[in-house]
Coordinates of N, CA, C and O in Angstrom, one line a residue:
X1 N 45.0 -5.9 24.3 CA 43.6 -6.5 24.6 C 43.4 -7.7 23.6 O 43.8 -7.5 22.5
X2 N 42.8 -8.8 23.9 CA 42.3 -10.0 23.5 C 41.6 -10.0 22.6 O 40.4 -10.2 22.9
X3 N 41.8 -9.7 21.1 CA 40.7 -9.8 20.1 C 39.5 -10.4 20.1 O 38.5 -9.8 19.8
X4 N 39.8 -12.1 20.7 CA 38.9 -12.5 20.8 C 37.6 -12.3 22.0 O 36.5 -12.8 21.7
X5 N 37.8 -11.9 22.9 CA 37.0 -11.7 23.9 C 35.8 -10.7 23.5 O 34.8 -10.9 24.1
X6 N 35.7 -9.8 22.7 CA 34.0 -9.9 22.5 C 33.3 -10.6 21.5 O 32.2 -11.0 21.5
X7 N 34.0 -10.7 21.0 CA 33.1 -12.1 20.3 C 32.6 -12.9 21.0 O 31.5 -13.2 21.0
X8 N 33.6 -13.5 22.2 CA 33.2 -14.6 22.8 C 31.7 -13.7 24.0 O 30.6 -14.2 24.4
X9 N 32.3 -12.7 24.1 CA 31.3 -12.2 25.2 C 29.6 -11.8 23.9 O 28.4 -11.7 24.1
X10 N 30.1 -11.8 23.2 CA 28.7 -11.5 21.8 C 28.3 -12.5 21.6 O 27.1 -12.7 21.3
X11 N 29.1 -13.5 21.7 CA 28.4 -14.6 21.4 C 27.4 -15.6 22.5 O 26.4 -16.3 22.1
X12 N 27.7 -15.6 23.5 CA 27.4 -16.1 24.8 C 26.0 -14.9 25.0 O 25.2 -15.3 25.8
X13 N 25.9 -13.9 24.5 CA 25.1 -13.2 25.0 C 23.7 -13.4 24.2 O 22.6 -13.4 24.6
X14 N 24.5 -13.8 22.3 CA 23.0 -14.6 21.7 C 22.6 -16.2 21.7 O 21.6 -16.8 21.5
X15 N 24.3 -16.7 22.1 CA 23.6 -17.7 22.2 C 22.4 -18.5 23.2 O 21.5 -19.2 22.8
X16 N 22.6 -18.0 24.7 CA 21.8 -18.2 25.9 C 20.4 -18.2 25.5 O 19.6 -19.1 25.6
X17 N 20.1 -16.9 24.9 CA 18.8 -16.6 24.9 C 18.1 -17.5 23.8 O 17.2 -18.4 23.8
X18 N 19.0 -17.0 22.7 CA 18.3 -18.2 21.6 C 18.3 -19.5 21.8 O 17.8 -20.1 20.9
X19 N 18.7 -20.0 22.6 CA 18.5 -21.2 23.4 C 17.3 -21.8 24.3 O 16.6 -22.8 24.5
X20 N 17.5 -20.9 24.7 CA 15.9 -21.0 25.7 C 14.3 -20.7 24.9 O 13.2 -21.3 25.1
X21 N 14.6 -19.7 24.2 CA 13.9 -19.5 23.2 C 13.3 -20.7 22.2 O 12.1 -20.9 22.0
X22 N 14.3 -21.1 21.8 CA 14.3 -22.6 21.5 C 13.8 -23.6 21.8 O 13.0 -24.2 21.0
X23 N 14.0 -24.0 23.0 CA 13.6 -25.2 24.0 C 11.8 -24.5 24.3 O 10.7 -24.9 23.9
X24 N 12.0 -23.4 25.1 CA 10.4 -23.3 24.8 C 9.4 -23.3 23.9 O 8.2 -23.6 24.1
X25 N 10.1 -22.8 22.8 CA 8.9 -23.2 21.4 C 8.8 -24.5 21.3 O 7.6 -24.9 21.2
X26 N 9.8 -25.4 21.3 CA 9.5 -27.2 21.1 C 8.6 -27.2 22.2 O 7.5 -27.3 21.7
X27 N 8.5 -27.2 23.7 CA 7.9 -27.2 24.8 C 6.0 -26.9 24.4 O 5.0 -27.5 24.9
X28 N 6.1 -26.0 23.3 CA 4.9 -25.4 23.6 C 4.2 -26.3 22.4 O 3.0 -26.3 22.2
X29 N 5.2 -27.2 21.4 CA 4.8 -28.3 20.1 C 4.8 -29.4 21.2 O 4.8 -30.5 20.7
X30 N 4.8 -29.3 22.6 CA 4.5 -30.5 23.2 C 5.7 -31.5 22.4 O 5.4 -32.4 21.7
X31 N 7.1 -31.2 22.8 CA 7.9 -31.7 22.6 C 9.1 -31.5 23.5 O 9.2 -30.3 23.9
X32 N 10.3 -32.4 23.9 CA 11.1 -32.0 24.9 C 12.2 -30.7 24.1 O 12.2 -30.2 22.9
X33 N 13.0 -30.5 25.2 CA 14.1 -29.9 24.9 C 15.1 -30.3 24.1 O 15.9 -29.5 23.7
X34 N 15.3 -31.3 23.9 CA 16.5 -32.5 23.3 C 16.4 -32.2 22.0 O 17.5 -32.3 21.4
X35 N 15.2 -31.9 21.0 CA 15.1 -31.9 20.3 C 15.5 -30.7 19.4 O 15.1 -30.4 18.3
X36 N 16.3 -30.0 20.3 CA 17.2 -29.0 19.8 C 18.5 -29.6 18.9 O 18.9 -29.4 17.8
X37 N 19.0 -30.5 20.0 CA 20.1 -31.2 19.3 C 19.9 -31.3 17.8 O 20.7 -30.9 16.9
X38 N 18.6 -31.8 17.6 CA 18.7 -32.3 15.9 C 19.1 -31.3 15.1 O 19.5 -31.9 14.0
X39 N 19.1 -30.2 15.0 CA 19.9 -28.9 14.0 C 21.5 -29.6 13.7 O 22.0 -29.7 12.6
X40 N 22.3 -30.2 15.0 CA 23.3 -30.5 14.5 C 23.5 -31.6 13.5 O 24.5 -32.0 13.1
X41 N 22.1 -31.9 12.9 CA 22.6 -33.1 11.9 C 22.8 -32.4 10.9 O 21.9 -31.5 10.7
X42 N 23.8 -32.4 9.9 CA 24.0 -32.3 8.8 C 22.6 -31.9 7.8 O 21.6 -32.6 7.9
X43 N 22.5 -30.9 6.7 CA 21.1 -30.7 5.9 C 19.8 -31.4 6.9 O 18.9 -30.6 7.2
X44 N 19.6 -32.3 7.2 CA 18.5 -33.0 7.9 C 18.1 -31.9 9.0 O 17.1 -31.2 9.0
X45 N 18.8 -31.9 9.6 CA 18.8 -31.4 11.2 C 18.2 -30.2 10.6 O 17.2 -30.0 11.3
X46 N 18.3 -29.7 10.1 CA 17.9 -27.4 10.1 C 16.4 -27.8 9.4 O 15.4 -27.2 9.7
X47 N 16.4 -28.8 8.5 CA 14.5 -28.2 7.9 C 13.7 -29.0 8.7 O 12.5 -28.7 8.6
X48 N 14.2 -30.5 9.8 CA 13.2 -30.9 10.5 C 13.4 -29.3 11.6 O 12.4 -28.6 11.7
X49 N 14.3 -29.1 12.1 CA 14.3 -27.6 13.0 C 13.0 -26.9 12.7 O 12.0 -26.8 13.4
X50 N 13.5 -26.4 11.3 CA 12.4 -25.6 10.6 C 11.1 -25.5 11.0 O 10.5 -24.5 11.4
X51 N 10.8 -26.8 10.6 CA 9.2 -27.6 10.4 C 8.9 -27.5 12.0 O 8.0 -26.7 12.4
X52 N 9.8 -28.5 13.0 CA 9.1 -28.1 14.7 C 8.9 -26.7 14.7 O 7.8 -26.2 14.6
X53 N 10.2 -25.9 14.7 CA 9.4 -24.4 14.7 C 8.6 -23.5 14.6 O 8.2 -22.6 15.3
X54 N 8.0 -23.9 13.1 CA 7.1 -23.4 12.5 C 5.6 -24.4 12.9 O 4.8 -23.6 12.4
X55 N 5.0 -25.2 13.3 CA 4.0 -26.0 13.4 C 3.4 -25.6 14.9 O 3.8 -25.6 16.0
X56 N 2.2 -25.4 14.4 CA 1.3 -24.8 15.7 C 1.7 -25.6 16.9 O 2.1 -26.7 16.9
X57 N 1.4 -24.5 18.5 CA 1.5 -24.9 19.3 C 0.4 -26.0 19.6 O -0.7 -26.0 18.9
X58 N 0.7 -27.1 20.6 CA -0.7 -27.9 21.4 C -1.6 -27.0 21.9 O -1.1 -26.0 22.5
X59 N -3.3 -27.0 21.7 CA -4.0 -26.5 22.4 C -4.1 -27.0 23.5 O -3.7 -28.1 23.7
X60 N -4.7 -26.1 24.4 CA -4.7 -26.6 26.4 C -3.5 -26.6 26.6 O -2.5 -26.6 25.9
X61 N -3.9 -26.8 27.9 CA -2.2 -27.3 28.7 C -1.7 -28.7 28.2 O -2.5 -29.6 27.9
X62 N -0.1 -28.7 28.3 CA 0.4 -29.9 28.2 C 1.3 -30.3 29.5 O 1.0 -30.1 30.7
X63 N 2.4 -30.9 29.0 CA 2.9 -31.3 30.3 C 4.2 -30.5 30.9 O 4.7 -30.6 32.0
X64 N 4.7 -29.5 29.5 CA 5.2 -28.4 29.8 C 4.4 -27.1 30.3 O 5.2 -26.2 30.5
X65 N 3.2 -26.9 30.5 CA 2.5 -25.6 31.3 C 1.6 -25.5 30.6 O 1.2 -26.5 29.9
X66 N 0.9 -24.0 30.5 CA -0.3 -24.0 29.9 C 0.0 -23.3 28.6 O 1.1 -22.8 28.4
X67 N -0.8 -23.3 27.6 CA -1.2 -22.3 26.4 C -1.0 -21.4 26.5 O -1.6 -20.8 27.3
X68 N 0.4 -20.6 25.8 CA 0.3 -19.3 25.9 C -0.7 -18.5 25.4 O -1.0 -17.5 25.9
X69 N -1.5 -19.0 24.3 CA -2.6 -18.4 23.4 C -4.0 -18.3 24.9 O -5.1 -17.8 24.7
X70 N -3.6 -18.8 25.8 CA -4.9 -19.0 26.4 C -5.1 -18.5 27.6 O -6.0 -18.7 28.4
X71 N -3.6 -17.4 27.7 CA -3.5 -16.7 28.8 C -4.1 -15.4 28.8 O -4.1 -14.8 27.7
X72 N -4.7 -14.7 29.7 CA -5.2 -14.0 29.8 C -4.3 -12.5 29.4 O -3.3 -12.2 30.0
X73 N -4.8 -11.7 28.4 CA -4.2 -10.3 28.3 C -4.4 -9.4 29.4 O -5.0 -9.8 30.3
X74 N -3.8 -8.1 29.5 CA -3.6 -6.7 30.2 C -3.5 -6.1 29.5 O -2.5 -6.0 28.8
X75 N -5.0 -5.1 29.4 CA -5.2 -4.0 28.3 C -5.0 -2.7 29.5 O -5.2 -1.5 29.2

């Protein structure tokens, strides 16, 4: 059997999600998806990462959908 093959299947299984994950948090800073890319820069890339990640969503809708904060719960 192929050593490598769960890794590769382990990995494809975190990377997808944390991906999308990704792209919608920038989405919700009212910013595109591309701006994923920037992690790959060298030291730069991971604390601008950081900083988009961490910085409050846009209030209201933007041009990616609405406020998740502004969606209605189910108690």
């Amino acid at each position: 059997m192929d050593s490598e093959a769960p890794e590769l299947l382990f990995f494809a299984a975190i990377f997808l999600p944390s991906l999308a994950v990704s792209i919608r948090r920038l989405h919700d800073t009212g910013r595109s998806g591309w701006w994923v890319l920037i992690g790959f820069v060298p030291c730069v890339g991971s604390i601008v990462t950081i900083i988009f990640m961490t910085t409050e969503g846009e209030r209201g809708q933007n041009r990616y959908g609405a406020d998740p904060k502004e969606l209605p719960t189910y108690q």
